[in-house]
């Protein structure tokens, strides 16, 4: 057999696909493998675009906070409750009024009291970080500075309010 440009030694016609990969058009397994690679690249690209979109608009932060509020308050009608939160957030943004806090000081105090079961007036740093994570105000990867002292109610309340304000102001 004589060699011709575009033919492999087996006689299968060679075609250069997108991305410059050469593929044999006559072999089904080769075409399937190439199609799978192309599909994986497209899926990977779409996943990356989706991830970037969610990060840019802080959608996952919003969902985490909404879920935390839902689990904390456990309303009878969860869908209506979530809708009301989003409506209050929209109104606050449009009117320039203060953003809604869904945990008032009594809720924060109750949570702190549950954590401070020995009534020392402070909680451990580990309890503090876990409480922030439970409320959706801190990620597992976030590094918080432990000053070696217990966390007082004032520090806990101020941090919860500050982080809540930061989250809502991003939306």
Coordinates of C-alpha atoms in Angstrom, one line a residue:
X1 CA 0.0 0.0 0.0
X2 CA 1.3 3.4 -0.9
X3 CA 1.2 6.2 1.6
X4 CA -1.2 9.1 1.0
X5 CA -1.5 12.3 3.0
X6 CA -4.6 12.0 5.3
X7 CA -4.5 8.2 5.5
X8 CA -3.0 6.2 8.4
X9 CA -1.1 3.0 7.8
X10 CA -4.3 1.0 8.4
X11 CA -6.0 2.9 5.6
X12 CA -8.3 4.9 7.9
X13 CA -8.7 8.5 6.9
X14 CA -7.1 10.9 9.4
X15 CA -9.0 14.0 10.4
X16 CA -7.8 16.7 12.6
X17 CA -10.5 17.6 15.0
X18 CA -11.1 20.7 17.0
X19 CA -8.3 21.5 19.4
X20 CA -5.8 19.9 16.9
X21 CA -6.3 16.3 17.9
X22 CA -6.0 13.8 15.1
X23 CA -8.7 11.2 15.0
X24 CA -9.4 8.3 12.6
X25 CA -12.8 8.6 11.0
X26 CA -13.1 5.0 10.2
X27 CA -12.7 3.6 13.8
X28 CA -15.7 3.8 16.0
X29 CA -13.9 3.5 19.3
X30 CA -11.6 6.3 18.3
X31 CA -14.5 8.5 17.4
X32 CA -16.3 7.7 20.6
X33 CA -13.3 8.4 22.7
X34 CA -12.8 11.8 21.0
X35 CA -16.5 12.6 21.4
X36 CA -16.3 11.7 25.1
X37 CA -13.2 14.0 25.5
X38 CA -15.0 16.8 23.7
X39 CA -18.1 16.4 25.9
X40 CA -15.9 16.3 29.1
X41 CA -14.1 19.5 28.1
X42 CA -17.4 21.2 27.3
X43 CA -18.9 20.0 30.6
X44 CA -15.8 21.1 32.5
X45 CA -16.0 24.5 30.8
X46 CA -19.7 24.9 31.6
X47 CA -19.1 23.8 35.2
X48 CA -16.3 26.4 35.5
X49 CA -18.5 29.1 34.1
X50 CA -21.3 28.2 36.5
X51 CA -19.0 28.2 39.4
X52 CA -17.6 31.6 38.5
X53 CA -21.1 33.0 38.1
X54 CA -22.2 31.7 41.5
X55 CA -19.1 33.1 43.1
X56 CA -19.4 36.5 41.4
X57 CA -23.0 36.9 42.6
X58 CA -22.3 35.2 46.0
X59 CA -25.3 32.9 45.4
X60 CA -23.9 30.1 47.6
X61 CA -23.4 32.6 50.5
X62 CA -27.0 33.7 50.1
X63 CA -28.3 30.1 50.0
X64 CA -26.2 29.2 53.1
X65 CA -27.5 32.1 55.0
X66 CA -31.1 31.5 54.0
X67 CA -30.8 27.8 54.9
X68 CA -29.2 28.7 58.3
X69 CA -32.1 31.1 59.1
X70 CA -34.6 28.5 58.0
X71 CA -33.1 25.9 60.3
X72 CA -32.7 28.3 63.2
X73 CA -36.3 29.5 63.1
X74 CA -38.0 26.4 61.7
X75 CA -41.1 28.3 60.5
X76 CA -44.4 26.4 59.8
X77 CA -44.4 27.6 56.2
X78 CA -40.8 27.5 55.1
X79 CA -41.4 28.6 51.5
X80 CA -43.3 31.7 52.5
X81 CA -40.7 32.4 55.1
X82 CA -37.9 32.4 52.6
X83 CA -39.9 34.5 50.2
X84 CA -40.5 37.1 52.9
X85 CA -36.8 37.2 53.7
X86 CA -36.0 37.8 50.1
X87 CA -38.7 40.5 49.8
X88 CA -37.5 42.3 52.9
X89 CA -33.9 42.2 51.5
X90 CA -35.1 43.6 48.2
X91 CA -37.1 46.4 49.9
X92 CA -34.1 47.2 52.1
X93 CA -31.9 47.5 49.0
X94 CA -34.4 49.6 47.1
X95 CA -35.3 52.0 49.9
X96 CA -31.9 52.3 51.5
X97 CA -33.2 51.3 54.9
X98 CA -31.3 49.1 57.2
X99 CA -30.9 45.5 56.0
X100 CA -33.0 43.0 57.9
X101 CA -31.4 41.1 60.7
X102 CA -33.1 37.8 61.2
X103 CA -31.4 37.1 64.6
X104 CA -32.1 39.8 67.1
X105 CA -30.2 40.1 70.4
X106 CA -32.5 37.8 72.2
X107 CA -31.8 35.0 69.7
X108 CA -28.1 35.6 69.9
X109 CA -28.3 35.6 73.7
X110 CA -30.2 32.3 73.7
X111 CA -27.6 30.7 71.4
X112 CA -24.8 32.0 73.6
X113 CA -26.5 30.7 76.8
X114 CA -26.9 27.3 75.2
X115 CA -23.1 27.2 74.4
X116 CA -22.2 28.6 77.8
X117 CA -23.8 25.8 79.8
X118 CA -21.5 26.3 82.8
X119 CA -22.5 30.1 83.0
X120 CA -18.9 31.2 82.9
X121 CA -19.8 34.2 80.8
X122 CA -17.6 33.0 77.9
X123 CA -17.4 30.2 75.4
X124 CA -14.4 28.4 73.9
X125 CA -13.0 29.5 70.6
X126 CA -14.1 26.1 69.1
X127 CA -17.7 26.7 70.2
X128 CA -17.5 30.2 68.8
X129 CA -16.3 29.1 65.4
X130 CA -18.8 26.2 65.2
X131 CA -21.6 28.6 66.1
X132 CA -20.6 31.0 63.3
X133 CA -20.4 28.0 60.9
X134 CA -23.9 26.8 62.0
X135 CA -25.3 30.3 61.3
X136 CA -23.7 30.4 57.9
X137 CA -21.4 33.2 58.9
X138 CA -18.1 31.4 58.6
X139 CA -16.8 28.7 56.3
X140 CA -14.8 25.6 57.5
X141 CA -11.8 26.9 55.6
X142 CA -11.9 30.4 57.1
X143 CA -9.1 31.1 59.6
X144 CA -10.2 33.0 62.7
X145 CA -7.7 34.4 65.1
X146 CA -7.8 32.8 68.6
X147 CA -6.4 35.2 71.2
X148 CA -6.3 32.4 73.8
X149 CA -9.1 33.9 75.9
X150 CA -12.7 32.8 75.9
X151 CA -15.2 34.6 73.7
X152 CA -17.6 36.8 75.7
X153 CA -21.2 37.5 74.8
X154 CA -20.4 41.0 73.6
X155 CA -17.7 39.7 71.3
X156 CA -20.0 36.9 70.0
X157 CA -23.0 39.3 69.5
X158 CA -20.8 41.9 67.7
X159 CA -19.3 39.3 65.4
X160 CA -22.6 37.8 64.5
X161 CA -24.1 41.2 63.7
X162 CA -21.0 42.4 61.8
X163 CA -20.9 39.2 59.7
X164 CA -24.6 39.3 59.1
X165 CA -24.4 42.9 57.9
X166 CA -21.5 42.0 55.6
X167 CA -23.4 39.2 54.0
X168 CA -26.6 41.1 53.4
X169 CA -24.8 44.2 52.1
X170 CA -23.2 42.0 49.4
X171 CA -26.7 41.3 48.0

